[in-house]
Amino acid sequence: MNKKITFLLMGCLMSGVVASTVLTPNQNQQSGQIPSGYAELEFKLGDGNWTKQIYLPNNPKNNDKIRISSSAGYTAYLDTSNIDIPLESIQINRGNTFDFIYSESLKKWRINSTPSAIVDNSSVQNIISNQQIIQRVHLKDGAWAKKIVLPSDVTNSTVMLIESDAGWDSSIDTTNLLFSSNFNLKKGDRYWFVFNQKLKKWVPEYIKPRQINVSSVGTQLNKTDSPLTEIIFGDGNWVSQFTLPSSAYDRDRVIVKSTATWEATISNQNINTSATLKLNRGDRYEFMFVKELAKWILVSAPERVIQAKDLNNQKVPDPKQPVTRVKLANGNWQSVINLPDRAQINDKIIISSGAAWSSTIQASNNLRQTIQTGETLRFVYTSQGWQADSSTIDMLLVSSPAVAEKLGANAAKIRLIEGFDLTNVSAENSNAKFYLRNVGYLQYKTPGSKTLNNVLDIGRVDKVIQNERNRLKADAIYYEGDEEGCGLAYLLVNPNSNYMIGSGSINCGVTVLRHEFGHNMGVDHHDTAGPARGLEHPLGSTIMGGNSISYFSSPDLFHPKYGYQLGGTNDRDAVTMINKNAKAVSLFK
């Protein structure tokens, strides 16, 4: 849970800096790189005296102070790579003032803020908001409370740092937190929360992990006492098999990682997958406990990538992780690929081919399938052995010459292929049973089209497009141009080859393709009726919701960072509809 994210910070006024020198972008050669060498400096932005990217000094001295203030109408962005705050950047808007002080011991700039007052030895400390966007609670001996309750009367995107240097344990009340994880506070703990006004909840953005050597707990972790626990394996600190607790607080997480020479096994007990979970040097697994399932779910796992030329006797080795990838290419090719004889249920083999020649994939249960150039095929191990787990949908990509005129020919093609690739990534993330294959690229404008609605009506009958489609045997068409609109496609609850066309405009981003293709596969928007629709959420919406995260909605999926469910049973379930239609669509041509 340490991925950084950008937040809008408004009206943040910190104390403690009295700048002796004032510098502006115009005085700094229009650069946002604040120079080193000042004990106290104010960097001021204004209209006509502004720069977009700002960077704090790279070679400061201990206790150097920087104030950044803005009266500009445009937003600037402060890089946080050398700031002790887990946000990707800080947005600086009109009226904002931020103060920073450099810590030589941390080798970081720290935001200079006054911590909330703590009544020592209080049983419950209700934090009173100081109305600043970045606030801080610091527990220590002489300023300690048994339980901390965060305020609810704060503005959206308020940031709260809670840290403890106290000798006694505390806890954070979970009433207005996103989930009721085990928010204990021990000496050295550090939590960053951001308030989401729509949810009326504090959302954990960064949790300092509680690290435990596996030798200190043995073969099973009996319980968690932190929202994020890291179990460390190493030489002299190793067990052959490790089991997660039978229960935990909701959305508690456990990371298991190893630097050990020897292989270990993570038991499938208490986990929602039967896939192989071997732990080797450099491996990292992350699990999250979902209260409504009463199980740990696998959030992330290492993947083994094998080049086809390295296969012994043309055979994929027994799985060590849930997913094994095999890559084929010219000079890295085998005519036959044999799937392993031994595996665990839910193990997956994903084979991708860029080779000019086809290969045969086979398994001992009589599975036999051909993989062609440009294809990706997925296989899953079941109680009946290996089974195909994906269908190939061939797509013709059409780009209007107007795009090439605006972006350049190469950029136009790269942009379209990027959207295509993002669709395949999203399908795999979602366990959707398809991969797209690019079978052709046509530069062509649908005659007379001014809107994307025109593109659909014309494109599905246009002789140039349809002749190329038939020649290439493409199952689907996607067109990108500069027409009015963002994206448009036919909604096909029941597959229909004549209407398997989607469209997008360079007025919008490269994620449009996956959204419009979702419509072609029978999925509607989040605000419509019926189960096959997207999910909208303030922390990230699925592809058919707000298209901000690379997942189609499904009750079997959970947000990898925030933990909320990405769908519901018979409600907001795009993946079931897509999987129902994938095979039929792949057979159109």
Coordinates of C-alpha atoms in Angstrom, one line a residue:
M1 CA 0.0 0.0 0.0
N2 CA 2.9 2.4 -0.7
K3 CA 2.0 3.5 -4.1
K4 CA 2.0 7.3 -4.4
I5 CA -0.9 9.3 -5.7
T6 CA -1.6 12.9 -6.7
F7 CA -4.0 15.0 -4.6
L8 CA -5.3 18.5 -4.9
L9 CA -4.0 20.5 -1.9
M10 CA -5.8 23.8 -1.5
G11 CA -5.2 26.7 0.8
C12 CA -2.5 25.0 2.8
L13 CA -0.7 27.6 5.1
M14 CA 2.2 26.3 7.1
S15 CA 4.1 28.2 9.8
G16 CA 7.7 28.7 10.6
V17 CA 9.3 30.3 7.5
V18 CA 10.2 34.0 7.3
A19 CA 11.8 34.3 3.9
S20 CA 14.8 36.5 3.7
T21 CA 15.0 36.1 -0.1
V22 CA 12.2 36.1 -2.7
L23 CA 12.6 34.4 -6.1
T24 CA 10.2 34.1 -9.0
P25 CA 10.3 31.9 -12.1
N26 CA 11.1 34.9 -14.3
Q27 CA 14.1 35.6 -12.1
N28 CA 15.0 31.9 -12.3
Q29 CA 15.2 31.8 -16.2
Q30 CA 11.6 30.5 -16.2
S31 CA 12.8 27.3 -14.5
G32 CA 10.9 25.6 -11.7
Q33 CA 14.1 24.1 -10.2
I34 CA 14.6 26.0 -7.0
P35 CA 18.3 26.5 -6.6
S36 CA 20.3 25.4 -3.6
G37 CA 22.3 27.7 -1.4
Y38 CA 19.6 29.6 0.5
A39 CA 18.9 29.2 4.2
E40 CA 15.5 30.8 3.8
L41 CA 13.8 31.4 0.4
E42 CA 10.3 32.1 -0.8
F43 CA 9.5 31.0 -4.4
K44 CA 6.5 33.0 -5.6
L45 CA 4.2 32.2 -8.6
G46 CA 1.9 34.7 -10.2
D47 CA 0.1 35.4 -13.5
G48 CA 2.8 36.0 -16.2
N49 CA 5.4 34.8 -13.7
W50 CA 4.6 31.1 -13.6
T51 CA 6.1 27.6 -14.3
K52 CA 4.3 24.3 -14.4
Q53 CA 6.8 22.0 -12.8
I54 CA 8.5 22.9 -9.5
Y55 CA 11.4 21.1 -7.8
L56 CA 12.8 21.7 -4.3
P57 CA 16.6 22.2 -4.1
N58 CA 18.7 19.1 -4.6
N59 CA 21.7 20.1 -2.4
P60 CA 20.2 21.7 0.7
K61 CA 21.7 22.0 4.1
N62 CA 20.1 20.9 7.4
N63 CA 17.2 23.2 8.4
D64 CA 17.1 25.1 5.1
K65 CA 13.6 26.5 4.7
I66 CA 11.6 27.0 1.5
R67 CA 8.2 28.7 1.2
I68 CA 6.2 28.3 -2.1
S69 CA 3.3 30.6 -2.6
S70 CA 1.0 31.3 -5.6
S71 CA -1.3 34.0 -6.8
A72 CA -1.4 32.5 -10.3
G73 CA -4.5 31.4 -12.1
Y74 CA -2.8 28.3 -13.5
T75 CA -2.0 25.1 -11.5
A76 CA 1.6 24.2 -10.8
Y77 CA 2.9 20.8 -9.7
L78 CA 5.5 20.3 -7.1
D79 CA 7.6 17.1 -7.5
T80 CA 7.8 15.1 -4.2
S81 CA 10.7 12.8 -5.0
N82 CA 12.8 14.5 -2.4
I83 CA 10.0 15.3 0.0
D84 CA 9.0 13.1 3.0
I85 CA 5.4 12.6 1.9
P86 CA 3.9 9.7 -0.1
L87 CA 2.2 11.8 -2.8
E88 CA 3.3 11.7 -6.4
S89 CA 3.0 15.5 -6.7
I90 CA 1.4 18.5 -4.9
Q91 CA -0.9 20.7 -6.9
I92 CA -0.3 24.4 -6.2
N93 CA -3.2 26.7 -6.9
R94 CA -4.0 30.3 -6.4
G95 CA -3.9 31.2 -2.7
N96 CA -1.8 28.2 -1.7
T97 CA 1.3 28.6 0.6
F98 CA 3.5 25.7 1.6
D99 CA 6.5 25.7 3.9
F100 CA 9.2 23.0 3.9
I101 CA 12.2 22.4 6.1
Y102 CA 15.1 20.1 5.2
S103 CA 16.1 17.2 7.4
E104 CA 19.7 16.0 7.0
S105 CA 19.0 12.8 8.9
L106 CA 16.1 11.9 6.6
K107 CA 17.8 13.3 3.5
K108 CA 14.3 14.7 2.7
W109 CA 12.4 17.9 2.8
R110 CA 9.5 17.8 5.3
I111 CA 6.4 19.9 5.2
N112 CA 6.6 22.2 8.2
S113 CA 3.4 21.8 10.2
T114 CA 2.3 22.1 13.8
P115 CA 1.0 18.8 15.2
S116 CA -2.4 18.6 16.8
A117 CA -2.5 19.1 20.6
I118 CA -2.7 15.8 22.5
V119 CA -3.9 15.6 26.1
D120 CA -1.5 13.2 27.8
N121 CA -2.9 9.9 29.0
S122 CA -6.4 10.6 27.6
S123 CA -8.4 7.5 26.9
V124 CA -9.9 9.0 23.7
Q125 CA -8.4 11.9 21.8
N126 CA -10.7 13.5 19.3
I127 CA -8.5 15.3 16.8
I128 CA -9.7 18.9 16.2
S129 CA -9.2 20.0 12.6
N130 CA -7.0 23.0 12.2
Q131 CA -8.5 23.5 8.7
Q132 CA -5.1 23.1 7.0
I133 CA -5.0 20.7 4.1
I134 CA -2.0 18.8 5.5
Q135 CA -2.5 18.0 9.2
R136 CA -0.4 16.0 11.7
V137 CA -0.9 13.9 14.8
H138 CA 2.3 13.1 16.7
L139 CA 2.2 10.8 19.7
K140 CA 5.1 10.8 22.1
D141 CA 5.9 10.3 25.8
G142 CA 4.2 13.2 27.5
A143 CA 1.7 13.6 24.7
W144 CA 0.0 10.2 24.4
A145 CA -3.6 9.0 24.1
K146 CA -5.0 5.5 24.1
K147 CA -7.2 6.0 21.1
I148 CA -7.1 8.6 18.3
V149 CA -10.4 9.7 16.6
L150 CA -10.0 11.5 13.3
P151 CA -12.2 14.5 12.5
S152 CA -15.0 14.4 10.0
D153 CA -15.5 18.1 9.5
V154 CA -12.7 18.5 7.1
T155 CA -12.5 19.5 3.4
N156 CA -12.1 17.0 0.6
S157 CA -8.5 15.8 0.1
T158 CA -7.3 16.8 3.6
V159 CA -4.2 14.9 4.3
M160 CA -3.5 13.5 7.8
L161 CA -0.2 12.1 9.1
I162 CA -0.3 10.0 12.2
E163 CA 2.9 8.9 13.7
S164 CA 4.0 7.6 17.1
D165 CA 7.3 7.8 19.1
A166 CA 5.5 6.9 22.3
G167 CA 6.6 4.0 24.5
W168 CA 3.0 2.8 24.9
D169 CA 0.7 1.4 22.2
S170 CA -2.3 3.3 20.9
S171 CA -4.9 2.7 18.2
I172 CA -6.9 4.7 15.6
D173 CA -10.6 4.5 15.8
T174 CA -12.0 3.0 12.6
T175 CA -15.5 4.5 12.6
N176 CA -14.8 6.9 9.8
L177 CA -12.0 5.0 8.1
L178 CA -12.5 3.2 4.7
F179 CA -12.2 -0.3 6.3
S180 CA -11.9 -1.5 9.9
S181 CA -8.4 -2.8 9.6
N182 CA -6.2 -3.3 12.6
F183 CA -4.9 0.2 13.0
N184 CA -2.8 -0.2 16.1
L185 CA -0.2 2.5 16.8
K186 CA 3.2 1.3 18.1
K187 CA 6.4 3.2 18.4
G188 CA 7.8 3.9 14.9
D189 CA 4.4 3.5 13.1
R190 CA 3.5 6.0 10.5
Y191 CA 0.1 6.4 8.7
W192 CA -0.9 8.8 5.9
F193 CA -4.7 9.2 5.3
V194 CA -6.6 11.4 2.8
F195 CA -10.2 12.4 3.5
N196 CA -12.7 11.6 0.7
Q197 CA -15.8 13.8 1.0
K198 CA -18.0 11.6 -1.2
L199 CA -17.3 8.5 0.9
K200 CA -17.1 10.6 4.2
K201 CA -14.1 8.4 5.0
W202 CA -10.4 8.6 5.7
V203 CA -8.6 6.5 3.1
P204 CA -5.2 5.1 3.9
E205 CA -2.6 6.2 1.4
Y206 CA 0.5 5.0 3.0
I207 CA 1.1 2.5 5.9
K208 CA 4.6 1.9 7.2
P209 CA 4.8 -2.0 7.2
R210 CA 5.3 -3.9 10.4
Q211 CA 8.3 -6.2 9.5
I212 CA 8.6 -9.7 11.1
N213 CA 11.3 -12.3 10.5
V214 CA 9.6 -15.6 9.7
S215 CA 11.9 -17.4 12.2
S216 CA 10.2 -15.4 15.0
V217 CA 6.7 -16.7 14.1
G218 CA 7.5 -20.2 12.7
T219 CA 5.3 -21.9 10.2
Q220 CA 2.2 -19.9 10.8
L221 CA 1.3 -16.3 11.6
N222 CA -1.3 -16.6 14.2
K223 CA -2.6 -13.0 14.0
T224 CA -1.9 -9.6 12.5
D225 CA -1.4 -6.5 14.7
S226 CA -1.1 -4.0 11.9
P227 CA -2.9 -3.2 8.6
L228 CA 0.3 -4.1 6.8
T229 CA 2.6 -6.9 7.9
E230 CA 5.8 -8.0 6.0
I231 CA 7.0 -11.5 6.6
I232 CA 10.7 -11.7 5.7
F233 CA 12.5 -14.9 4.6
G234 CA 16.3 -15.1 4.4
D235 CA 19.2 -17.4 4.9
G236 CA 19.2 -18.3 8.6
N237 CA 15.6 -17.0 8.8
W238 CA 13.6 -19.6 6.9
V239 CA 10.8 -22.2 7.2
S240 CA 9.9 -24.7 4.5
Q241 CA 6.1 -23.9 4.6
F242 CA 4.2 -20.9 5.8
T243 CA 0.5 -20.4 6.6
L244 CA -1.5 -17.2 6.9
P245 CA -3.8 -16.6 9.9
S246 CA -7.3 -18.2 9.8
S247 CA -8.8 -14.7 10.4
A248 CA -7.8 -11.1 10.5
Y249 CA -9.3 -7.6 10.6
D250 CA -11.0 -6.5 7.4
R251 CA -8.6 -5.6 4.6
D252 CA -5.5 -6.3 6.7
R253 CA -2.6 -7.2 4.4
V254 CA 0.3 -9.5 4.6
I255 CA 3.4 -9.3 2.3
V256 CA 5.6 -12.4 2.1
K257 CA 9.0 -11.9 0.5
S258 CA 12.3 -13.7 0.4
T259 CA 16.1 -13.3 0.0
A260 CA 16.7 -16.9 1.0
T261 CA 18.6 -19.5 -1.0
W262 CA 16.1 -22.2 -0.4
E263 CA 12.5 -22.5 -1.8
A264 CA 9.6 -22.3 0.6
T265 CA 5.8 -22.9 0.1
I266 CA 3.0 -20.7 1.1
S267 CA 0.1 -22.9 2.1
N268 CA -3.2 -22.4 0.3
Q269 CA -5.0 -22.8 3.6
N270 CA -7.2 -19.7 4.4
I271 CA -6.5 -18.3 0.9
N272 CA -9.1 -18.0 -2.0
T273 CA -6.9 -19.7 -4.6
S274 CA -5.5 -23.2 -5.0
A275 CA -2.8 -22.1 -7.3
T276 CA 0.9 -22.8 -6.7
L277 CA 2.5 -20.4 -4.3
K278 CA 6.3 -21.2 -4.2
L279 CA 8.5 -18.6 -2.6
N280 CA 12.0 -18.2 -4.0
R281 CA 14.8 -15.6 -3.7
G282 CA 13.5 -12.2 -4.9
D283 CA 9.8 -13.3 -4.8
R284 CA 7.1 -11.1 -3.3
Y285 CA 3.5 -12.0 -2.6
E286 CA 0.8 -9.8 -1.2
F287 CA -2.5 -11.0 0.4
M288 CA -5.5 -9.1 1.7
F289 CA -8.1 -10.4 4.1
V290 CA -11.6 -9.8 2.9
K291 CA -14.1 -10.1 5.8
E292 CA -17.1 -10.9 3.7
L293 CA -15.3 -13.9 2.1
A294 CA -13.5 -14.9 5.4
K295 CA -10.5 -15.5 3.2
W296 CA -7.2 -14.0 2.2
I297 CA -7.2 -13.0 -1.5
L298 CA -4.1 -12.9 -3.6
V299 CA -3.4 -9.2 -4.6
S300 CA -0.1 -9.7 -6.4
A301 CA 2.4 -12.5 -7.0
P302 CA 5.6 -13.0 -8.9
E303 CA 5.5 -14.4 -12.5
R304 CA 7.9 -16.7 -14.2
V305 CA 8.8 -15.7 -17.8
I306 CA 10.3 -18.3 -20.0
Q307 CA 11.7 -18.0 -23.5
A308 CA 10.5 -20.8 -25.8
K309 CA 14.1 -21.7 -26.8
D310 CA 15.0 -22.4 -23.2
L311 CA 12.3 -25.1 -22.7
N312 CA 13.8 -28.5 -22.1
N313 CA 12.3 -31.1 -24.5
Q314 CA 9.7 -28.5 -25.6
K315 CA 8.1 -28.7 -22.2
V316 CA 7.0 -26.0 -19.8
P317 CA 8.3 -26.7 -16.3
D318 CA 6.0 -27.3 -13.4
P319 CA 4.5 -24.0 -12.1
K320 CA 6.1 -22.3 -9.2
Q321 CA 3.8 -19.2 -9.2
P322 CA 0.1 -18.8 -10.2
V323 CA 1.1 -17.5 -13.6
T324 CA 3.8 -18.7 -16.0
R325 CA 4.5 -16.9 -19.2
V326 CA 6.1 -18.4 -22.3
K327 CA 7.2 -16.2 -25.2
L328 CA 7.7 -17.2 -28.8
A329 CA 9.5 -15.2 -31.5
N330 CA 11.6 -15.6 -34.6
G331 CA 14.9 -17.0 -33.3
N332 CA 13.0 -18.1 -30.1
W333 CA 10.6 -20.7 -31.4
Q334 CA 9.5 -24.2 -30.8
S335 CA 7.2 -26.1 -33.1
V336 CA 5.5 -27.8 -30.1
I337 CA 5.0 -26.6 -26.6
N338 CA 4.0 -29.2 -24.0
L339 CA 2.2 -28.0 -20.9
P340 CA 3.3 -29.4 -17.6
D341 CA 2.0 -32.8 -16.3
R342 CA 1.9 -31.5 -12.7
A343 CA 0.1 -28.3 -11.6
Q344 CA -2.4 -27.1 -9.0
I345 CA -5.9 -26.0 -9.8
N346 CA -6.1 -22.4 -10.9
D347 CA -2.5 -22.4 -12.2
K348 CA -2.2 -20.5 -15.5
I349 CA 0.1 -20.7 -18.4
I350 CA 0.0 -17.7 -20.8
I351 CA 1.7 -18.1 -24.2
S352 CA 2.4 -15.2 -26.5
S353 CA 3.7 -15.5 -30.1
G354 CA 5.5 -13.0 -32.3
A355 CA 6.9 -15.7 -34.4
A356 CA 6.2 -16.0 -38.1
W357 CA 5.4 -19.7 -37.7
S358 CA 2.6 -21.3 -35.8
S359 CA 3.2 -23.7 -32.9
T360 CA 1.2 -26.5 -31.4
I361 CA 0.3 -26.4 -27.7
Q362 CA -0.6 -29.7 -26.2
A363 CA -1.2 -31.4 -22.9
S364 CA -1.5 -35.0 -21.6
N365 CA -5.3 -34.7 -21.3
N366 CA -5.5 -34.5 -25.1
L367 CA -5.7 -30.7 -25.2
R368 CA -4.3 -29.6 -28.6
Q369 CA -4.3 -26.0 -29.9
T370 CA -2.5 -24.0 -32.5
I371 CA -1.0 -20.6 -31.7
Q372 CA -0.5 -18.2 -34.6
T373 CA 1.6 -15.0 -34.9
G374 CA 0.3 -12.1 -32.9
E375 CA -1.8 -14.4 -30.6
T376 CA -1.8 -14.7 -26.8
L377 CA -3.4 -17.8 -25.4
R378 CA -4.2 -18.6 -21.7
F379 CA -4.6 -22.0 -20.2
V380 CA -5.8 -22.9 -16.7
Y381 CA -5.4 -26.1 -14.8
T382 CA -8.6 -27.7 -13.6
S383 CA -9.8 -31.0 -12.2
Q384 CA -9.8 -32.3 -15.8
G385 CA -6.3 -31.0 -16.5
W386 CA -5.3 -28.1 -18.7
Q387 CA -8.2 -26.2 -20.4
A388 CA -8.2 -23.2 -22.8
D389 CA -9.1 -20.0 -20.8
S390 CA -9.2 -17.5 -23.6
S391 CA -10.4 -16.8 -27.1
T392 CA -8.7 -14.8 -29.8
I393 CA -10.7 -11.9 -31.2
D394 CA -9.1 -10.5 -34.4
M395 CA -9.3 -6.7 -34.8
L396 CA -8.8 -4.4 -37.7
L397 CA -7.5 -1.0 -36.6
V398 CA -8.5 1.9 -38.8
S399 CA -6.9 5.4 -38.4
S400 CA -8.2 8.5 -40.1
P401 CA -5.5 10.4 -42.1
A402 CA -6.6 13.4 -40.1
V403 CA -4.9 11.9 -37.1
A404 CA -1.6 11.4 -38.9
E405 CA -1.8 15.0 -40.1
K406 CA -2.1 16.3 -36.6
L407 CA 0.2 13.8 -34.8
G408 CA 2.4 12.4 -37.5
A409 CA 2.0 9.0 -39.1
N410 CA 4.1 7.0 -36.6
A411 CA 2.5 8.7 -33.6
A412 CA -1.0 8.0 -34.9
K413 CA -0.3 4.3 -35.2
I414 CA 1.5 4.1 -31.9
R415 CA -1.4 5.8 -30.2
L416 CA -3.9 3.4 -31.6
I417 CA -1.8 0.4 -30.7
E418 CA -1.3 1.7 -27.2
G419 CA -5.1 1.7 -26.7
F420 CA -5.2 -1.8 -28.2
D421 CA -2.5 -3.1 -25.8
L422 CA -4.3 -1.5 -22.8
T423 CA -7.4 -3.4 -23.7
N424 CA -5.5 -6.7 -23.5
V425 CA -3.9 -5.7 -20.2
S426 CA -7.3 -4.9 -18.8
A427 CA -8.8 -8.1 -20.0
E428 CA -6.0 -10.1 -18.3
N429 CA -6.3 -8.1 -15.1
S430 CA -10.1 -8.8 -15.0
N431 CA -9.8 -12.6 -15.9
A432 CA -11.9 -11.8 -19.0
K433 CA -11.6 -14.7 -21.4
F434 CA -10.3 -13.0 -24.5
Y435 CA -7.2 -11.4 -26.0
L436 CA -7.4 -9.1 -29.0
R437 CA -5.1 -9.8 -32.0
N438 CA -4.1 -6.9 -34.3
V439 CA -4.5 -8.4 -37.8
G440 CA -4.3 -5.1 -39.8
Y441 CA -3.8 -1.4 -39.8
L442 CA -5.7 0.8 -42.3
Q443 CA -5.3 4.5 -42.8
Y444 CA -8.7 5.6 -44.0
K445 CA -11.4 8.1 -43.3
T446 CA -15.1 7.1 -43.4
P447 CA -16.5 9.3 -46.2
G448 CA -18.4 12.4 -45.0
S449 CA -18.2 11.5 -41.3
K450 CA -18.3 14.5 -39.0
T451 CA -19.3 12.8 -35.8
L452 CA -18.5 9.4 -34.3
N453 CA -22.2 8.4 -34.9
N454 CA -21.5 8.9 -38.6
V455 CA -18.4 6.7 -38.3
L456 CA -20.5 3.8 -37.0
D457 CA -23.3 4.1 -39.5
I458 CA -20.9 4.5 -42.4
G459 CA -18.1 2.2 -41.3
R460 CA -20.2 -0.9 -40.8
V461 CA -21.2 -0.9 -44.5
D462 CA -18.3 1.0 -46.1
K463 CA -16.8 -1.2 -48.9
V464 CA -13.2 -0.2 -48.2
I465 CA -13.4 -1.0 -44.5
Q466 CA -15.5 -4.1 -45.0
N467 CA -13.4 -5.5 -47.8
E468 CA -10.3 -5.1 -45.7
R469 CA -12.1 -6.7 -42.8
N470 CA -13.1 -9.7 -44.9
R471 CA -9.7 -10.1 -46.4
L472 CA -8.0 -10.2 -43.0
K473 CA -10.9 -12.1 -41.4
A474 CA -11.2 -9.6 -38.6
D475 CA -13.9 -10.2 -36.0
A476 CA -14.1 -6.6 -34.9
I477 CA -13.2 -3.1 -36.1
Y478 CA -12.0 -0.1 -34.2
Y479 CA -11.7 3.4 -35.8
E480 CA -9.9 6.4 -34.5
G481 CA -10.3 9.9 -36.0
D482 CA -10.8 13.5 -35.2
E483 CA -14.5 13.5 -35.5
E484 CA -16.8 15.2 -32.9
G485 CA -17.2 13.1 -29.8
C486 CA -15.1 11.0 -27.5
G487 CA -16.0 7.4 -28.1
L488 CA -19.0 5.5 -29.5
A489 CA -19.9 1.9 -30.2
Y490 CA -22.8 -0.4 -30.6
L491 CA -24.0 -2.1 -27.4
L492 CA -24.3 -5.8 -28.4
V493 CA -25.8 -7.9 -25.6
N494 CA -26.1 -10.6 -28.2
P495 CA -23.1 -10.8 -30.6
N496 CA -23.7 -9.5 -34.1
S497 CA -20.9 -9.4 -36.6
N498 CA -22.5 -6.6 -38.7
Y499 CA -22.4 -4.2 -35.8
M500 CA -19.0 -5.2 -34.2
I501 CA -17.4 -1.8 -34.6
G502 CA -16.3 0.8 -32.2
S503 CA -14.9 4.3 -32.6
G504 CA -12.9 6.9 -30.8
S505 CA -11.5 10.4 -31.3
I506 CA -8.2 11.9 -30.5
N507 CA -10.2 14.5 -28.5
C508 CA -9.9 11.9 -25.7
G509 CA -7.3 9.5 -24.3
V510 CA -6.0 6.1 -25.3
T511 CA -8.3 4.3 -22.9
V512 CA -11.3 4.9 -25.1
L513 CA -10.7 1.7 -27.1
R514 CA -11.2 -0.6 -24.1
H515 CA -14.4 1.2 -23.1
E516 CA -16.0 1.1 -26.6
F517 CA -14.9 -2.5 -27.1
G518 CA -16.7 -3.3 -23.8
H519 CA -19.9 -2.0 -25.3
N520 CA -19.4 -4.3 -28.4
M521 CA -19.1 -7.2 -25.9
G522 CA -22.4 -6.4 -24.3
V523 CA -21.6 -4.1 -21.3
D524 CA -23.3 -0.8 -20.5
H525 CA -22.4 2.2 -18.4
H526 CA -22.6 2.2 -14.6
D527 CA -25.7 4.4 -14.5
T528 CA -27.9 2.1 -16.5
A529 CA -30.1 -0.8 -15.5
G530 CA -29.1 -4.5 -15.6
P531 CA -26.3 -6.5 -14.2
A532 CA -23.8 -6.1 -17.1
R533 CA -22.6 -2.6 -16.3
G534 CA -19.7 -0.8 -14.9
L535 CA -18.9 0.4 -11.4
E536 CA -18.4 4.0 -10.5
H537 CA -16.4 4.7 -7.3
P538 CA -14.7 7.9 -5.9
L539 CA -11.4 6.0 -5.6
G540 CA -11.4 4.6 -9.1
S541 CA -14.1 3.5 -11.5
T542 CA -14.0 0.4 -13.7
I543 CA -13.7 0.6 -17.5
M544 CA -17.4 0.9 -18.1
G545 CA -17.9 3.2 -15.1
G546 CA -15.5 6.2 -15.3
N547 CA -12.7 4.2 -17.0
S548 CA -10.0 5.3 -14.6
I549 CA -8.7 1.8 -13.6
S550 CA -7.8 -1.1 -15.8
Y551 CA -10.5 -3.5 -14.7
F552 CA -13.9 -4.5 -16.0
S553 CA -16.4 -4.8 -13.2
S554 CA -16.7 -8.2 -11.4
P555 CA -17.7 -9.3 -7.9
D556 CA -14.6 -11.5 -7.9
L557 CA -12.3 -8.5 -8.2
F558 CA -11.0 -6.0 -5.6
H559 CA -9.1 -2.8 -6.0
P560 CA -5.5 -3.7 -5.5
K561 CA -4.7 -0.6 -3.5
Y562 CA -7.9 0.4 -1.7
G563 CA -9.5 -3.0 -1.3
Y564 CA -13.1 -2.2 -2.3
Q565 CA -15.0 -4.7 -4.4
L566 CA -15.1 -4.0 -8.1
G567 CA -18.6 -5.3 -8.8
G568 CA -21.5 -7.2 -7.3
T569 CA -23.2 -10.6 -7.8
N570 CA -25.8 -10.1 -10.6
D571 CA -25.1 -6.4 -10.4
R572 CA -22.2 -4.5 -12.0
D573 CA -20.6 -7.6 -13.5
A574 CA -19.1 -6.9 -16.8
V575 CA -16.8 -9.9 -16.9
T576 CA -19.6 -12.5 -16.9
M577 CA -21.2 -10.8 -19.9
I578 CA -17.8 -10.5 -21.7
N579 CA -17.0 -14.2 -21.1
K580 CA -20.4 -15.3 -22.3
N581 CA -19.8 -13.5 -25.6
A582 CA -16.1 -13.9 -26.2
K583 CA -16.1 -17.3 -27.9
A584 CA -18.9 -16.4 -30.3
V585 CA -17.2 -13.1 -31.3
S586 CA -13.9 -14.9 -31.9
L587 CA -15.7 -17.1 -34.5
F588 CA -17.3 -14.2 -36.5
K589 CA -14.7 -14.4 -39.3

